[in-house]
Amino acid sequence: MSMELLSPAGNVEKLAYAYAYGADAAYIGLKKFSLRVKADNFYEDEYKKVVELKNRYPGKRLHCALNISFHDEEIDNLRANIDYFRQYPIDAFIVQDIGIVPLLQKEFPNAELHLSTQASCVNSEAVKMYKSLGFKRVVLGREISLAQIKRIKDAVPDMELETFVHGAMCIAYAGRCLMSAFLTGRSAQSGFCSHTCRWNFRVGEQPADNHIITPEEAKAIAQSGNLVIEEEQRKGEYFPIFEGEDFTAILSSKDINMINHLADMKAAGLDSLKIEGRMKSTYYVAMVTRAYRKALDALEGKITAEEAAPYIAELENVSHRESTTGFYYKKTDADKTTSGASDSKYQLAAQMGSELTGDAFDAIYNEGQKRFKENEVLLAGMHPDAREARLKDYEIHPDRRIIPFEKKDGWHLYECTAMNKINAGDEIEFVSPEFCSLVAKGADSSGKASDWELISSETGLKLNWVCDSHPCVIYTKYELPEATLLRTLDPEYEEGKIRDTGR
């Protein structure tokens, strides 16, 4: 039996890309009831778009996370929103608080109940108990090994088991962290986690009355390797503290990455593999989903390992920290920490839309030709000195040139939603569910296009650049499938340098 690939979707757009790039199912959150309230989540009339997506991708499943710890007033709010929830085509609810189980079973009799990893279920007796309560699936706590998973599956074979396969791990037990609430007043259990475990901490010393320790002295102490923590009642048990490059990371877990161990996960009896990241970008969701889809297809013999390899290698081009196999093989692997934000050398530059053909193509083409001819008539009627000045101005300000695009055999015109700056002379890359990547060369120094052109969708004229919110289309020799993304190298990325990416 195939393992389900379950991808994160922080909003409708990400849900569409999760499905398009190969997820069998996706999990979403609804406002106020999810542990990722900083994700866009779903609200108002977005259920209409979700219904449309489910119809477009028949057989794809939708899981809804209601995984906060509920207080009474939040249960009241849940009851008040039941009619709204019913409008979503939800196949399963992911919950940790068993207090809402009777309510969901009554109001959504056809939806499955999945136990959240927040419940820290890591043994077969607990799984049996949850099965007796009506749960169809348990998302096991991340502190479990493959050997323990197999034992649980053997003990309760008719319970579906799900675990996280890729993404960020929390230093706390199954993510139940109080550090955020303690330091910032934002409770992770209410969905407001400030990710304090990823912060950079300096090791210092409280200055005594007679001596103020200097930054240099503090740094020397911290980097000596001799600094430790000893708990009062546990004499002789030392926890080492070491600072490197001006900060220390004792709480920031490495990311988990199990893409090279899927056969072991299947052998353990897992039914679903979950990718972490409802707060991650559209690019992250698409590329990670695609990599695991190809890896699973190779595992199931649908494609060869050689065919899957380029897609798997693309995980290095997605923002990530150092990775580990977590608790799956041995606990010491999960104990390793890392420092810094996740990062990538690429940025998502644009989302490609539908191909424009027929009247839609002609409208843009004809508008460009019309504007060009009007400008030629205008130039011809100018005084020679004025015309020369205008032409000189075009040389100084290339963006003011009136240059229409010309029809080319075999080329295609596509809608384009720019998200970062794209220059007409850039080398760009297309990625899609159907091919790994296509490199397209831009215009040369003379303005002659090689593989693609940037066109204004309003004027039909060539553009030298666009950025977010600029209306444009792309004319290219490549045929692009649905859900293609356009990426460019991030000009601010430096190999080996950790940037603050707003984690």
Short mmCIF file of C-alpha atoms in Angstrom, two decimals, residues 152-487:
data_model
loop_
_atom_site.label_atom_id
_atom_site.label_comp_id
_atom_site.label_asym_id
_atom_site.label_seq_id
_atom_site.Cartn_x
_atom_site.Cartn_y
_atom_site.Cartn_z
CA ILE A 152 2.84 0.11 17.49
CA LYS A 153 1.73 -0.85 13.97
CA ASP A 154 2.04 -4.55 14.82
CA ALA A 155 -0.01 -4.01 17.99
CA VAL A 156 -2.73 -1.86 16.36
CA PRO A 157 -2.59 -2.70 12.62
CA ASP A 158 -5.89 -1.03 11.74
CA MET A 159 -4.87 2.38 13.12
CA GLU A 160 -3.33 4.72 10.56
CA LEU A 161 0.02 6.14 11.65
CA GLU A 162 1.51 9.43 10.48
CA THR A 163 4.81 11.13 11.27
CA PHE A 164 6.75 14.18 10.16
CA VAL A 165 9.23 13.46 7.40
CA HIS A 166 10.71 16.88 6.63
CA GLY A 167 11.06 20.35 8.11
CA ALA A 168 11.77 22.19 11.34
CA MET A 169 11.78 20.36 14.65
CA CYS A 170 10.99 21.89 18.02
CA ILE A 171 13.36 21.41 20.94
CA ALA A 172 10.36 20.80 23.21
CA TYR A 173 8.58 17.49 23.66
CA ALA A 174 6.27 17.18 20.64
CA GLY A 175 6.42 20.94 20.32
CA ARG A 176 4.80 21.68 23.67
CA CYS A 177 7.01 24.62 24.51
CA LEU A 178 6.54 27.24 27.23
CA MET A 179 9.65 29.24 26.37
CA SER A 180 7.83 31.58 23.98
CA ALA A 181 5.18 32.38 26.59
CA PHE A 182 7.83 32.91 29.26
CA LEU A 183 10.00 35.29 27.23
CA THR A 184 7.45 37.08 25.05
CA GLY A 185 4.03 36.42 26.52
CA ARG A 186 3.05 34.58 23.31
CA SER A 187 1.87 31.05 24.00
CA ALA A 188 2.82 28.36 21.52
CA GLN A 189 -0.16 26.34 22.74
CA SER A 190 -2.47 29.10 21.53
CA GLY A 191 -0.77 29.36 18.17
CA PHE A 192 1.40 32.40 18.88
CA CYS A 193 4.87 30.82 19.05
CA SER A 194 7.64 33.40 18.60
CA HIS A 195 10.23 30.70 17.82
CA THR A 196 12.47 31.78 20.68
CA CYS A 197 14.43 28.53 20.29
CA ARG A 198 15.85 29.99 17.06
CA TRP A 199 17.08 33.19 18.68
CA ASN A 200 20.77 33.88 19.11
CA PHE A 201 21.85 34.05 22.74
CA ARG A 202 25.04 35.54 24.10
CA VAL A 203 26.73 33.97 27.08
CA GLY A 204 27.64 36.61 29.65
CA GLU A 205 28.12 37.24 33.33
CA GLN A 206 26.15 39.47 35.65
CA PRO A 207 28.60 42.25 36.63
CA ALA A 208 29.62 42.22 40.29
CA ASP A 209 29.80 45.44 42.31
CA ASN A 210 33.56 45.53 42.19
CA HIS A 211 34.12 44.34 38.63
CA ILE A 212 32.38 44.86 35.32
CA ILE A 213 33.27 42.08 32.95
CA THR A 214 34.29 43.31 29.52
CA PRO A 215 32.79 41.94 26.26
CA GLU A 216 36.20 40.52 25.43
CA GLU A 217 36.41 38.67 28.75
CA ALA A 218 32.86 37.31 28.36
CA LYS A 219 33.65 36.11 24.86
CA ALA A 220 36.85 34.42 25.99
CA ILE A 221 34.98 32.61 28.76
CA ALA A 222 32.17 31.55 26.41
CA GLN A 223 34.54 30.28 23.74
CA SER A 224 36.86 28.50 26.16
CA GLY A 225 34.77 25.35 26.24
CA ASN A 226 34.97 25.38 30.04
CA LEU A 227 31.59 27.04 30.68
CA VAL A 228 28.93 24.64 31.98
CA ILE A 229 25.58 24.57 33.77
CA GLU A 230 25.20 22.45 36.92
CA GLU A 231 21.79 21.96 38.53
CA GLU A 232 21.79 22.40 42.30
CA GLN A 233 20.44 18.95 43.17
CA ARG A 234 22.46 17.09 40.55
CA LYS A 235 26.05 17.61 41.53
CA GLY A 236 28.55 16.46 38.95
CA GLU A 237 26.11 16.52 35.98
CA TYR A 238 27.27 19.21 33.58
CA PHE A 239 25.57 20.74 30.57
CA PRO A 240 28.19 22.41 28.37
CA ILE A 241 27.65 25.90 27.00
CA PHE A 242 29.81 27.01 24.11
CA GLU A 243 29.67 30.23 22.12
CA GLY A 244 30.99 30.48 18.58
CA GLU A 245 31.06 33.46 16.25
CA ASP A 246 29.41 35.69 18.88
CA PHE A 247 26.34 33.58 19.63
CA THR A 248 25.36 30.20 20.99
CA ALA A 249 22.62 27.79 19.95
CA ILE A 250 21.63 25.30 22.63
CA LEU A 251 17.91 25.19 21.81
CA SER A 252 17.74 25.40 18.00
CA SER A 253 17.18 21.90 16.63
CA LYS A 254 18.38 20.83 13.25
CA ASP A 255 15.72 20.30 10.59
CA ILE A 256 14.51 16.79 9.92
CA ASN A 257 15.09 15.28 6.47
CA MET A 258 14.13 11.66 5.80
CA ILE A 259 13.99 11.67 2.01
CA ASN A 260 16.75 9.06 1.77
CA HIS A 261 15.07 6.74 4.28
CA LEU A 262 11.54 6.34 2.91
CA ALA A 263 11.90 2.57 2.48
CA ASP A 264 12.61 2.26 6.22
CA MET A 265 9.56 4.40 7.01
CA LYS A 266 7.37 2.19 4.85
CA ALA A 267 8.79 -0.95 6.46
CA ALA A 268 7.93 0.48 9.87
CA GLY A 269 4.27 0.60 8.82
CA LEU A 270 3.68 4.30 8.35
CA ASP A 271 0.59 5.31 6.39
CA SER A 272 1.26 9.02 5.94
CA LEU A 273 4.35 11.21 5.68
CA LYS A 274 3.90 14.79 6.79
CA ILE A 275 5.92 17.79 5.63
CA GLU A 276 6.20 20.58 8.20
CA GLY A 277 5.73 24.19 7.14
CA ARG A 278 2.37 26.00 7.02
CA MET A 279 4.32 29.21 7.60
CA LYS A 280 6.82 28.44 4.84
CA SER A 281 6.69 29.98 1.34
CA THR A 282 4.85 28.81 -1.75
CA TYR A 283 8.23 27.94 -3.27
CA TYR A 284 9.10 25.79 -0.24
CA VAL A 285 5.78 23.94 -0.33
CA ALA A 286 6.07 23.26 -4.07
CA MET A 287 9.70 22.14 -4.17
CA VAL A 288 9.67 19.98 -1.03
CA THR A 289 6.38 18.36 -2.02
CA ARG A 290 7.74 17.64 -5.49
CA ALA A 291 10.95 16.09 -4.15
CA TYR A 292 9.09 13.69 -1.85
CA ARG A 293 6.55 12.89 -4.56
CA LYS A 294 9.33 11.80 -6.89
CA ALA A 295 11.12 9.89 -4.13
CA LEU A 296 7.91 8.03 -3.28
CA ASP A 297 7.22 7.34 -6.94
CA ALA A 298 10.70 5.83 -7.22
CA LEU A 299 10.12 3.75 -4.09
CA GLU A 300 6.90 2.42 -5.62
CA GLY A 301 8.55 1.68 -8.98
CA LYS A 302 6.65 4.30 -10.95
CA ILE A 303 9.89 6.02 -11.98
CA THR A 304 13.54 5.09 -11.61
CA ALA A 305 15.82 6.31 -8.85
CA GLU A 306 17.85 8.09 -11.52
CA GLU A 307 14.76 9.97 -12.68
CA ALA A 308 13.93 11.02 -9.13
CA ALA A 309 17.49 12.09 -8.24
CA PRO A 310 17.45 15.63 -9.77
CA TYR A 311 14.23 16.50 -7.95
CA ILE A 312 15.59 15.22 -4.65
CA ALA A 313 18.77 17.23 -5.17
CA GLU A 314 16.61 20.36 -5.46
CA LEU A 315 15.94 20.21 -1.72
CA GLU A 316 19.30 21.93 -1.32
CA ASN A 317 17.85 24.89 -3.24
CA VAL A 318 15.03 25.35 -0.73
CA SER A 319 15.49 27.29 2.51
CA HIS A 320 16.66 24.91 5.21
CA ARG A 321 18.95 24.51 8.16
CA GLU A 322 21.34 21.64 8.72
CA SER A 323 19.36 18.41 8.80
CA THR A 324 19.21 15.21 10.81
CA THR A 325 17.13 12.03 10.96
CA GLY A 326 15.70 13.10 14.31
CA PHE A 327 14.70 10.33 16.70
CA TYR A 328 14.01 7.75 14.01
CA TYR A 329 17.31 5.89 14.41
CA LYS A 330 18.92 7.10 17.64
CA LYS A 331 18.16 9.87 20.11
CA THR A 332 21.60 11.43 19.86
CA ASP A 333 20.84 12.46 16.27
CA ALA A 334 17.98 14.62 17.52
CA ASP A 335 20.14 16.23 20.20
CA LYS A 336 22.33 18.03 17.69
CA THR A 337 21.63 21.75 17.46
CA THR A 338 22.34 24.26 14.74
CA SER A 339 22.50 28.02 14.46
CA GLY A 340 21.10 30.66 12.18
CA ALA A 341 18.05 31.09 9.98
CA SER A 342 17.01 28.85 7.13
CA ASP A 343 18.13 30.20 3.77
CA SER A 344 18.27 29.55 0.02
CA LYS A 345 20.27 30.91 -2.90
CA TYR A 346 17.06 31.22 -4.92
CA GLN A 347 14.11 33.54 -4.59
CA LEU A 348 10.66 33.01 -6.04
CA ALA A 349 10.46 35.69 -8.72
CA ALA A 350 7.07 34.96 -10.27
CA GLN A 351 4.16 32.60 -10.58
CA MET A 352 3.31 31.64 -14.13
CA GLY A 353 -0.32 31.55 -15.16
CA SER A 354 -2.28 30.35 -18.17
CA GLU A 355 -1.06 30.56 -21.73
CA LEU A 356 -2.59 33.45 -23.68
CA THR A 357 -3.77 32.42 -27.14
CA GLY A 358 -6.24 33.59 -29.75
CA ASP A 359 -7.96 36.89 -28.95
CA ALA A 360 -6.08 37.30 -25.66
CA PHE A 361 -2.73 37.05 -27.45
CA ASP A 362 -3.85 39.31 -30.29
CA ALA A 363 -5.08 42.00 -27.91
CA ILE A 364 -1.66 42.40 -26.29
CA TYR A 365 0.22 42.09 -29.60
CA ASN A 366 -1.99 44.59 -31.42
CA GLU A 367 -1.78 47.10 -28.56
CA GLY A 368 2.01 47.02 -28.77
CA GLN A 369 2.01 47.47 -32.54
CA LYS A 370 -0.44 50.35 -32.29
CA ARG A 371 1.64 52.19 -29.71
CA PHE A 372 4.81 51.66 -31.73
CA LYS A 373 3.25 53.07 -34.90
CA GLU A 374 1.81 56.04 -33.04
CA ASN A 375 5.25 56.79 -31.65
CA GLU A 376 6.84 56.52 -35.10
CA VAL A 377 4.32 59.03 -36.47
CA LEU A 378 5.04 61.31 -33.51
CA LEU A 379 8.81 61.15 -34.10
CA ALA A 380 8.41 61.77 -37.82
CA GLY A 381 6.42 64.95 -37.16
CA MET A 382 8.96 66.42 -34.75
CA HIS A 383 11.46 69.13 -35.49
CA PRO A 384 14.82 67.39 -36.21
CA ASP A 385 16.39 68.85 -33.08
CA ALA A 386 13.47 67.69 -30.96
CA ARG A 387 13.56 64.24 -32.53
CA GLU A 388 17.29 63.96 -31.88
CA ALA A 389 16.70 64.98 -28.26
CA ARG A 390 13.98 62.36 -27.89
CA LEU A 391 16.18 59.62 -29.35
CA LYS A 392 19.00 60.72 -27.04
CA ASP A 393 16.59 60.48 -24.12
CA TYR A 394 15.81 56.88 -25.16
CA GLU A 395 19.51 56.07 -24.96
CA ILE A 396 19.79 57.56 -21.48
CA HIS A 397 16.50 56.07 -20.27
CA PRO A 398 15.98 52.68 -21.97
CA ASP A 399 12.75 52.13 -20.01
CA ARG A 400 11.11 54.87 -22.12
CA ARG A 401 11.70 53.12 -25.41
CA ILE A 402 8.64 52.06 -27.38
CA ILE A 403 9.50 48.55 -28.56
CA PRO A 404 6.73 46.07 -29.31
CA PHE A 405 7.30 42.33 -29.19
CA GLU A 406 7.20 40.43 -32.47
CA LYS A 407 5.54 37.09 -33.15
CA LYS A 408 7.90 34.12 -33.12
CA ASP A 409 7.12 30.63 -34.36
CA GLY A 410 6.89 28.11 -31.57
CA TRP A 411 6.90 30.71 -28.78
CA HIS A 412 4.25 30.96 -26.06
CA LEU A 413 2.79 33.91 -24.14
CA TYR A 414 1.99 33.35 -20.46
CA GLU A 415 0.36 35.28 -17.66
CA CYS A 416 2.92 36.23 -15.04
CA THR A 417 2.53 37.45 -11.46
CA ALA A 418 5.82 39.02 -10.45
CA MET A 419 6.83 38.66 -6.79
CA ASN A 420 10.42 39.92 -6.85
CA LYS A 421 12.39 41.98 -9.34
CA ILE A 422 13.00 40.37 -12.74
CA ASN A 423 15.38 41.95 -15.24
CA ALA A 424 14.97 41.30 -18.95
CA GLY A 425 18.64 40.38 -19.21
CA ASP A 426 18.53 37.91 -16.33
CA GLU A 427 19.02 34.20 -16.65
CA ILE A 428 15.85 32.81 -15.14
CA GLU A 429 14.72 29.30 -14.26
CA PHE A 430 11.35 27.67 -14.63
CA VAL A 431 10.41 24.83 -12.26
CA SER A 432 7.23 22.79 -12.51
CA PRO A 433 5.52 19.55 -11.47
CA GLU A 434 6.48 18.01 -14.84
CA PHE A 435 10.12 18.98 -15.27
CA CYS A 436 12.90 19.69 -12.80
CA SER A 437 14.14 23.05 -14.12
CA LEU A 438 14.59 24.94 -17.36
CA VAL A 439 17.19 27.69 -17.62
CA ALA A 440 16.12 30.54 -19.90
CA LYS A 441 18.62 33.14 -21.08
CA GLY A 442 17.47 36.74 -21.25
CA ALA A 443 18.17 39.56 -23.67
CA ASP A 444 21.79 40.29 -24.60
CA SER A 445 23.44 43.70 -24.47
CA SER A 446 21.83 44.67 -27.78
CA GLY A 447 18.37 43.82 -26.45
CA LYS A 448 17.97 40.73 -28.62
CA ALA A 449 16.07 38.01 -26.79
CA SER A 450 17.48 34.54 -26.46
CA ASP A 451 14.88 32.38 -24.68
CA TRP A 452 12.32 34.77 -23.25
CA GLU A 453 11.01 38.34 -23.27
CA LEU A 454 9.32 40.48 -20.65
CA ILE A 455 6.18 42.22 -21.96
CA SER A 456 3.74 44.65 -20.43
CA SER A 457 0.29 43.07 -20.39
CA GLU A 458 -1.23 46.55 -20.63
CA THR A 459 0.81 48.11 -23.45
CA GLY A 460 2.18 45.12 -25.36
CA LEU A 461 5.65 46.71 -25.21
CA LYS A 462 8.92 45.12 -24.08
CA LEU A 463 9.98 45.81 -20.52
CA ASN A 464 13.49 46.01 -19.12
CA TRP A 465 12.36 44.94 -15.65
CA VAL A 466 9.36 44.32 -13.43
CA CYS A 467 8.80 43.80 -9.74
CA ASP A 468 5.93 42.97 -7.42
CA SER A 469 2.56 44.36 -8.64
CA HIS A 470 3.81 45.24 -12.13
CA PRO A 471 1.40 43.85 -14.76
CA CYS A 472 3.35 41.68 -17.19
CA VAL A 473 3.42 38.57 -19.34
CA ILE A 474 6.34 36.42 -20.42
CA TYR A 475 6.94 35.38 -24.02
CA THR A 476 9.15 32.31 -24.22
CA LYS A 477 10.21 29.49 -26.49
CA TYR A 478 9.38 27.01 -23.73
CA GLU A 479 6.02 25.35 -23.27
CA LEU A 480 5.16 25.62 -19.59
CA PRO A 481 2.77 23.29 -17.75
CA GLU A 482 0.23 24.42 -15.18
CA ALA A 483 1.60 25.69 -11.85
CA THR A 484 5.05 26.56 -13.21
CA LEU A 485 7.12 28.84 -10.99
CA LEU A 486 9.87 31.24 -12.03
CA ARG A 487 12.90 31.55 -9.78
#
